[in-house]
Coordinates of C-alpha atoms and ligand atoms in Angstrom, one line a residue:
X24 CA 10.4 16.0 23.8
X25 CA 10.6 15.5 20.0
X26 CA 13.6 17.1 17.7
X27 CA 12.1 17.7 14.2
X28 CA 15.0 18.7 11.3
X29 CA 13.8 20.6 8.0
X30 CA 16.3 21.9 5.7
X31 CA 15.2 24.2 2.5
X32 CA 17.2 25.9 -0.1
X33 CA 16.2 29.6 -1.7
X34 CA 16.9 30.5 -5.6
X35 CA 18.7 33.6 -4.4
X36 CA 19.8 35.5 -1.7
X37 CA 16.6 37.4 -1.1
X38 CA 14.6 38.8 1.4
X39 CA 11.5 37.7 0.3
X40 CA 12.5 34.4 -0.9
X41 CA 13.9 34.4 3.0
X42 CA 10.4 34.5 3.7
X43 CA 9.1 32.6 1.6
X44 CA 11.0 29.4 2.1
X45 CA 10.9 29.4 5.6
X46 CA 7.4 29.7 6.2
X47 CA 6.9 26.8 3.6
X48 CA 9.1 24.8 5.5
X49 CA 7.3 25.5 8.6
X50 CA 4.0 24.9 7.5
X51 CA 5.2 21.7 5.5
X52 CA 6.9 20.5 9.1
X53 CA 3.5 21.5 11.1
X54 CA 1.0 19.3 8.6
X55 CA 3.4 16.6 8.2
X56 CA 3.8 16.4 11.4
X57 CA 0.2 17.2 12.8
X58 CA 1.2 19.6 14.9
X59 CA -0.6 22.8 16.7
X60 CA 1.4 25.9 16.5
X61 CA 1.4 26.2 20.6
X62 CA 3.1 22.6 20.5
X63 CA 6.6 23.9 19.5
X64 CA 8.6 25.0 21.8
X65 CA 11.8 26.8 19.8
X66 CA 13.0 26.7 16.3
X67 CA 17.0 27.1 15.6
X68 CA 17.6 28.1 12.3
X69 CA 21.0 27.7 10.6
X70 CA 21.6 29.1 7.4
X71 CA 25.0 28.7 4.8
X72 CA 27.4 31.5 4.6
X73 CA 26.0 33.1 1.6
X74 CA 22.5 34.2 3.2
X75 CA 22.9 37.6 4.2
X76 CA 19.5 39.4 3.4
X77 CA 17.3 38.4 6.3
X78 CA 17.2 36.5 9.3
X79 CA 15.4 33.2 9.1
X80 CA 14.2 33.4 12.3
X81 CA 12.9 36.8 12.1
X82 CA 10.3 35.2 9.1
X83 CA 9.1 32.2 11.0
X84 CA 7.7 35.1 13.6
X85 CA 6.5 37.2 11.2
X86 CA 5.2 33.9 9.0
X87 CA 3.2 33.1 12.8
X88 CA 5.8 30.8 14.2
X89 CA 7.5 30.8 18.1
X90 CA 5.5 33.5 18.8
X91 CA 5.2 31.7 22.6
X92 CA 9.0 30.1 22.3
X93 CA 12.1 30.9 21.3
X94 CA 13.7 31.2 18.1
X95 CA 17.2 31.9 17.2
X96 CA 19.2 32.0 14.0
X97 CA 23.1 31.2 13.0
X98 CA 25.0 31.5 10.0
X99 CA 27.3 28.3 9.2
X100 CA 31.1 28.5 8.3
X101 CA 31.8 28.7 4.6
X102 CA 32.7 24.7 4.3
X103 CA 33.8 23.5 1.1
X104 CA 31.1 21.5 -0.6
X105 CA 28.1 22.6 1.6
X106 CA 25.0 22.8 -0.3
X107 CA 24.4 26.5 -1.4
X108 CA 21.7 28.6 0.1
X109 CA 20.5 26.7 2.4
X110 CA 18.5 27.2 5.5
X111 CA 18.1 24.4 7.9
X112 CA 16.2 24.0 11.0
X113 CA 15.5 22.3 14.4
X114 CA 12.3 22.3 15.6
X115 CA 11.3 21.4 19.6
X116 CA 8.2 20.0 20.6
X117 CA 7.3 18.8 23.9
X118 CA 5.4 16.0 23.7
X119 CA 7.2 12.5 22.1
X120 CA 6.2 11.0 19.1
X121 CA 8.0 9.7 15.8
X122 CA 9.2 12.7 14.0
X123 CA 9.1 13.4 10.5
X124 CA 11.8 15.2 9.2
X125 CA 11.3 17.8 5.9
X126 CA 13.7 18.3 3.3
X127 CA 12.7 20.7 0.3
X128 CA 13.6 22.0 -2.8
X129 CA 16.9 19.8 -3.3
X130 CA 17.7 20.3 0.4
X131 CA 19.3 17.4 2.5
X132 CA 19.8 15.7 6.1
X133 CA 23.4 16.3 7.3
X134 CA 22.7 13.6 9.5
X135 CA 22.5 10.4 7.4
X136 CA 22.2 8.3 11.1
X137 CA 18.5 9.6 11.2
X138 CA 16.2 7.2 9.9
X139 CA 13.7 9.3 8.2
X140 CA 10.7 7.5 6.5
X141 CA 10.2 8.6 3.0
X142 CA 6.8 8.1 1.6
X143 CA 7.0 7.4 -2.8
X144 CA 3.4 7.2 -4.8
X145 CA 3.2 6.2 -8.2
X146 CA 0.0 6.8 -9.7
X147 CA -1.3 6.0 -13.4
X148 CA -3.7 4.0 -15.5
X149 CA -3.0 0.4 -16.1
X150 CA 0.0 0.2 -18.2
X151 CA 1.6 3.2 -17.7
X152 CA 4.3 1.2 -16.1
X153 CA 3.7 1.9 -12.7
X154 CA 4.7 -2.0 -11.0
X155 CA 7.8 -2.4 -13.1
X156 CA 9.0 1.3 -11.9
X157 CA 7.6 1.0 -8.4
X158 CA 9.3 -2.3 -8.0
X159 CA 12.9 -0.8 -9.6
X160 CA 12.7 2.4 -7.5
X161 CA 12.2 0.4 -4.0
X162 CA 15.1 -1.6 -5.3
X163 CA 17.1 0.8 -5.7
X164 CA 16.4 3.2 -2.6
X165 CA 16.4 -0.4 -0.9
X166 CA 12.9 0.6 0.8
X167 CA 9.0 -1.5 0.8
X168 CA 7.3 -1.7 -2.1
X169 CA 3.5 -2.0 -2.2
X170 CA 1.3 -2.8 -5.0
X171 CA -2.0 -1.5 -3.9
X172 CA -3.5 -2.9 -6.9
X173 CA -3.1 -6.7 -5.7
X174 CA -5.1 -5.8 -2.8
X175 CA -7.9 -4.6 -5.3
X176 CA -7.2 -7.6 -7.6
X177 CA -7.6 -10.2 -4.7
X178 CA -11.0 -8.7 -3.4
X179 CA -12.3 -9.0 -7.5
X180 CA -10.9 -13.0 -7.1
X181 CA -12.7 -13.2 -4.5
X182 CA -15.9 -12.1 -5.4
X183 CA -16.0 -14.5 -8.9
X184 CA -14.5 -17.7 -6.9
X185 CA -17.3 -17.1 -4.4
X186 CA -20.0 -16.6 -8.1
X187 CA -21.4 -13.2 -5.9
X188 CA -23.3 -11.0 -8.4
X189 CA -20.7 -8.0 -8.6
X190 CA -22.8 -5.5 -9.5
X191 CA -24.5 -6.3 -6.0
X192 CA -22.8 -3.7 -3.2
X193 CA -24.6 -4.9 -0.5
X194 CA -23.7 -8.5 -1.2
X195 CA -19.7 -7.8 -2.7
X196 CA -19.5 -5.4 0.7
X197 CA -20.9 -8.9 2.9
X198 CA -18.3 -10.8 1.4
X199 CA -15.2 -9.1 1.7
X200 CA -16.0 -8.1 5.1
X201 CA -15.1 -11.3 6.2
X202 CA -12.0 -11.8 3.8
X203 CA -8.8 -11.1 5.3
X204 CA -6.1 -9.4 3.1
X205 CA -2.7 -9.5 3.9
X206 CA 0.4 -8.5 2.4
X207 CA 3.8 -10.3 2.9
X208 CA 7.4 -10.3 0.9
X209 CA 9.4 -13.0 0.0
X210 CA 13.2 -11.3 -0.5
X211 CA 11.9 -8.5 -3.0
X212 CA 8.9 -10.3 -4.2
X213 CA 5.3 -8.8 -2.8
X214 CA 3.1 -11.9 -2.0
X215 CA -0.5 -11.3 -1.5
X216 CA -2.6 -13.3 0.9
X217 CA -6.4 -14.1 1.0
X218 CA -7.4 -15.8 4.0
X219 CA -4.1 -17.1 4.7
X220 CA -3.4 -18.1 0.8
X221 CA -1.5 -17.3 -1.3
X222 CA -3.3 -15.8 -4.3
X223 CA -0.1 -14.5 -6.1
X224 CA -0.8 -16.4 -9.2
X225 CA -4.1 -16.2 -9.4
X226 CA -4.8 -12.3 -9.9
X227 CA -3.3 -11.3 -13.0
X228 CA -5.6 -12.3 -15.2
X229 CA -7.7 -9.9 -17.0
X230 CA -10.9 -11.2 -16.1
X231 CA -10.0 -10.6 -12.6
X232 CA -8.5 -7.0 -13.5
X233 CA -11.9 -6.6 -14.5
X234 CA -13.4 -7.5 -11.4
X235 CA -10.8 -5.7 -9.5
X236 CA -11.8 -2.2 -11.4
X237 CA -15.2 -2.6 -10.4
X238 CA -15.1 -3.6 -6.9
X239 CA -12.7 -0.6 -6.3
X240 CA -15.6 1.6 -7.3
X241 CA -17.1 0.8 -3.9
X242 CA -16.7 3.6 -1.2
X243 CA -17.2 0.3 1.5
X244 CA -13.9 -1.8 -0.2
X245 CA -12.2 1.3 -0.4
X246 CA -12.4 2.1 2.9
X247 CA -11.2 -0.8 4.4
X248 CA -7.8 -1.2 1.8
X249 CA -7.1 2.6 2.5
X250 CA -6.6 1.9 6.0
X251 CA -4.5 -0.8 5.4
X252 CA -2.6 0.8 3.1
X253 CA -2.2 3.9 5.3
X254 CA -0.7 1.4 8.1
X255 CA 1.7 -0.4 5.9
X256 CA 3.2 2.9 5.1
X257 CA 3.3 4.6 8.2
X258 CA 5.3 1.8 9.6
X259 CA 8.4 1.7 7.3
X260 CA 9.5 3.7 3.9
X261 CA 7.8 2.6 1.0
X262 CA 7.1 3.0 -2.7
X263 CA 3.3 2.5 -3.1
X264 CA 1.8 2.5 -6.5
X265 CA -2.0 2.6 -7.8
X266 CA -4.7 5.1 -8.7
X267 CA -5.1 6.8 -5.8
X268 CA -2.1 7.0 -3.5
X269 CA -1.1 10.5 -4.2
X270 CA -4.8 12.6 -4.3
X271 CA -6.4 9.9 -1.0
X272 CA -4.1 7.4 0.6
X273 CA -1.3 9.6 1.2
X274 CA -2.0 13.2 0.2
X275 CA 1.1 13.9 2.2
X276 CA 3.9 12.2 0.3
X277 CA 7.0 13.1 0.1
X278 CA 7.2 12.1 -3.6
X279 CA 4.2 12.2 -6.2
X280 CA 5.1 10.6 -10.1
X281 CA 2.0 10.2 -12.4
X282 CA 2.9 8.1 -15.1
X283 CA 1.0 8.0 -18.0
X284 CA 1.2 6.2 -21.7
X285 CA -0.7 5.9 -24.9
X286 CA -3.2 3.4 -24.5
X287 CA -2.0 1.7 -27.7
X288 CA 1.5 1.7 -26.4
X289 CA -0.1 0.3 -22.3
X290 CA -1.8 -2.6 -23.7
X291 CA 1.4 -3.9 -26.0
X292 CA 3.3 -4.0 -22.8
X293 CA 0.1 -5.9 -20.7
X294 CA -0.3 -7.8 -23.6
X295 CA 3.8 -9.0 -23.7
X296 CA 3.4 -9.2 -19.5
X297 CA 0.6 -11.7 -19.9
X298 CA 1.8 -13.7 -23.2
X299 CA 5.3 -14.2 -20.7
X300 CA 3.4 -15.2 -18.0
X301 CA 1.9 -18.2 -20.7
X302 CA -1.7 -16.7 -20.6
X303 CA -3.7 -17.0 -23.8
X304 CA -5.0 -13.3 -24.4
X305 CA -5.7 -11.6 -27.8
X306 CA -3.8 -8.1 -27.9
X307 CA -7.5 -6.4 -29.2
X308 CA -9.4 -8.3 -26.2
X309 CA -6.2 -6.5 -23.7
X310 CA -6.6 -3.2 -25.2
X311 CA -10.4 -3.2 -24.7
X312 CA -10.0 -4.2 -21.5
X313 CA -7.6 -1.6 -20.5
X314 CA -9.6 1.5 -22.1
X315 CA -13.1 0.0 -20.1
X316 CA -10.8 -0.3 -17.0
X317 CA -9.5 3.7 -17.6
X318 CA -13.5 4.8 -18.1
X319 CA -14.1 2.8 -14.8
X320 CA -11.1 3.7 -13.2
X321 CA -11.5 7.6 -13.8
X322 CA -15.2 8.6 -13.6
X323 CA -16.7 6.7 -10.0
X324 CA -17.0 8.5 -7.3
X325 CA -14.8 7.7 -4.8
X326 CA -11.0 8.5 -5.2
X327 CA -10.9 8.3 -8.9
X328 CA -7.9 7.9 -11.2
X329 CA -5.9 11.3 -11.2
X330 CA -3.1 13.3 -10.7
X331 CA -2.5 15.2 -7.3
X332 CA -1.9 18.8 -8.1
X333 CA 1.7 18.4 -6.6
X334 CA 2.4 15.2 -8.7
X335 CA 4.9 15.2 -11.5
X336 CA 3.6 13.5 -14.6
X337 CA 5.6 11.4 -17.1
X338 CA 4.5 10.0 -20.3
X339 CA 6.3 7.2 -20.5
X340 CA 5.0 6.1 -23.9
X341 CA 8.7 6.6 -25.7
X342 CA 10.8 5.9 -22.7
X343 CA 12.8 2.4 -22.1
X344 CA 12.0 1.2 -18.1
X345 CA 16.0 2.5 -16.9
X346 CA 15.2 6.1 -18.6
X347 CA 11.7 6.5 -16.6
X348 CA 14.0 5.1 -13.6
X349 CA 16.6 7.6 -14.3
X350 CA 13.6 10.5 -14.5
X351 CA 12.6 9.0 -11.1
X352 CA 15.2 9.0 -9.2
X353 CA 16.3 12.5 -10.3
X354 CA 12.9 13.9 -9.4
X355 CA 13.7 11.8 -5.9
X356 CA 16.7 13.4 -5.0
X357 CA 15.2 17.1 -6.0
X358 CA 12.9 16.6 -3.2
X359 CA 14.4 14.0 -0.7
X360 CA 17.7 14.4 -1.0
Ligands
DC477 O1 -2.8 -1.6 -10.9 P1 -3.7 -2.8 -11.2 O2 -3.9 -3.0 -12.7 O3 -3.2 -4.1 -10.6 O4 -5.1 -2.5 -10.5 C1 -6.3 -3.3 -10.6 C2 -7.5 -2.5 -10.4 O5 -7.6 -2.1 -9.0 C3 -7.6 -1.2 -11.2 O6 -8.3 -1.3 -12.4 C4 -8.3 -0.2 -10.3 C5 -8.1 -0.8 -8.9 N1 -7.1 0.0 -8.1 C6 -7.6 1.1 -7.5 O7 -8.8 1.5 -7.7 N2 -6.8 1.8 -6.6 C7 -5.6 1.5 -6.4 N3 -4.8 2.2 -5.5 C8 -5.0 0.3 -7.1 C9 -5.9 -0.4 -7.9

């Protein structure tokens, strides 16, 4: 048997809004989850001492839910600094698998003991920021960071060390089939792998950027970095960040940031990356490159650049690093607690 926890919070004490939050918490817990309704077994539902209009329970049946189990509803003791209007529940399932537990709008696990894996994409054109925040949230929420866009970069080394015309599918899709990508960390530092070496220092350059864009056009390379992507996440919490994490890789994360900037402002800070890193670039050669990169990025086919729906965008452009952080990691704790 599998315990799954969701906890929710309502604006006011409200029939409706009753209603409304529990069934959203129940169909959030049934997709996250991938569960069939018949699965669960019995839902408790606990709610703090200053819900009085309706009976949480009585919503998840009329909302569909336990209508071949049980359900049953409590109302807490009035403990001083509990969380206001809250509803919480425990969810039964019968058959055993890794639960994931769902916390909404600023709700929160009582139970800190309970690892629960939190899922964090950062999308956003090159520049927007996305690595240096990706890397300082992880940091700070001590969890994986991934930089998807070092798998894409090492496939688009690939292709020009091995002098394959790029604009060939048939032939790029050949060679990377054979290519093995893998991803390890040294302390905090992501290191990324081709064919067992390590490419780290090779893939920042903007040629290869280049190369990177236009292999990720590919539906075939796609594919196969998704799936790797989806396994590094599903094994421990993570920060991901790239063009896609949010709308294709994992449509169901817990926490979607879209961070944007000027393009002016995007290639200043690539061009200041790079010039630290001792490359010779020209800032008018970076800021080309990064407004060919957003047309390429945006308009193919598969899983372009853009924002999920559910995504909360920032324009960064006039922000230092630690206040985007700070925008973060309050937008974190609204929805993870
Ligand atoms: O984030 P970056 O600049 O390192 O990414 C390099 C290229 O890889 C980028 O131009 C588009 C592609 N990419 C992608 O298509 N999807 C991702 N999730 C990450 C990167």
């Amino acid at each position: 048997m599998t315990i799954i926890r969701g906890a929710t919070t309502i604006p006011c004490d409200n029939a409706d809004e009753i209603k409304k939050a529990v069934k959203e918490m129940l169909e959030q817990i049934e997709s996250r989850n991938d569960l069939k309704r018949d699965e669960i077994m019995s839902l408790v539902f606990s709610s703090t001492s200053d819900i009085h209009s309706y009976y949480p329970a009585k919503a998840a049946r009329e909302a569909g839910f336990g209508l071949s189990g049980s359900l049953f509803s409590a109302q807490e003791p009035d403990i001083d600094g509990s969380l206001k209007l809250c509803i919480r529940v425990m969810l039964f399932v019968e058959k055993n698998f890794e639960p994931r537990h769902v916390y909404l709008r600023g709700a929160r696990g009582l139970r800190k003991d309970i690892a629960q894996k939190v899922q964090i994409a950062i999308d956003g054109p090159s520049g927007s920021g996305k690595s240096t925040l990706a890397r300082a949230l992880a940091k700070h929420l001590n969890i994986a960071y991934l930089d998807t866009g070092a798998m894409y970069r090492a496939c688009g080394y690939k292709v020009l060390e091995a002098g394959v015309d790029i604009q060939n599918e048939t032939k790029v899709y050949d060679l990377l089939l054979g290519v093995k990508i893998d991803i390890a960390y040294e302390g905090d530092e992501q290191r990324t792998l081709l064919d067992g070496k390590d490419v780290s220092g090779f893939i920042r350059t903007p040629e290869v950027a280049l190369a990177a864009s236009a292999v990720s056009a590919y539906r075939s390379v796609r594919y196969h970095l998704t799936e790797k992507q989806r396994e590094i996440a599903r094994r421990m919490s993570c920060v991901l960040d790239g063009r896609d994490i949010g709308t294709f890789v994992l449509p169901e994360a817990d926490v979607k940031i879209f961070l944007t900037a000027r393009p002016e402002v995007r290639a200043k800070r690539r061009f200041e990356e790079l010039k630290e890193k001792g490359y010779a670039v020209k800032p008018d050669e970076i800021l080309k490159e990064i407004m060919r990169r957003d047309e390429q990025d945006s308009t193919r086919a598969v899983a372009p650049l853009k924002k999920a729906d559910d995504a909360v965008e920032i324009d960064t452009s006039d922000m230092t690093a630690d206040e985007v952080l700070g925008a973060i990691l309050k937008i974190v704790g609204e929805k993870i607690g």
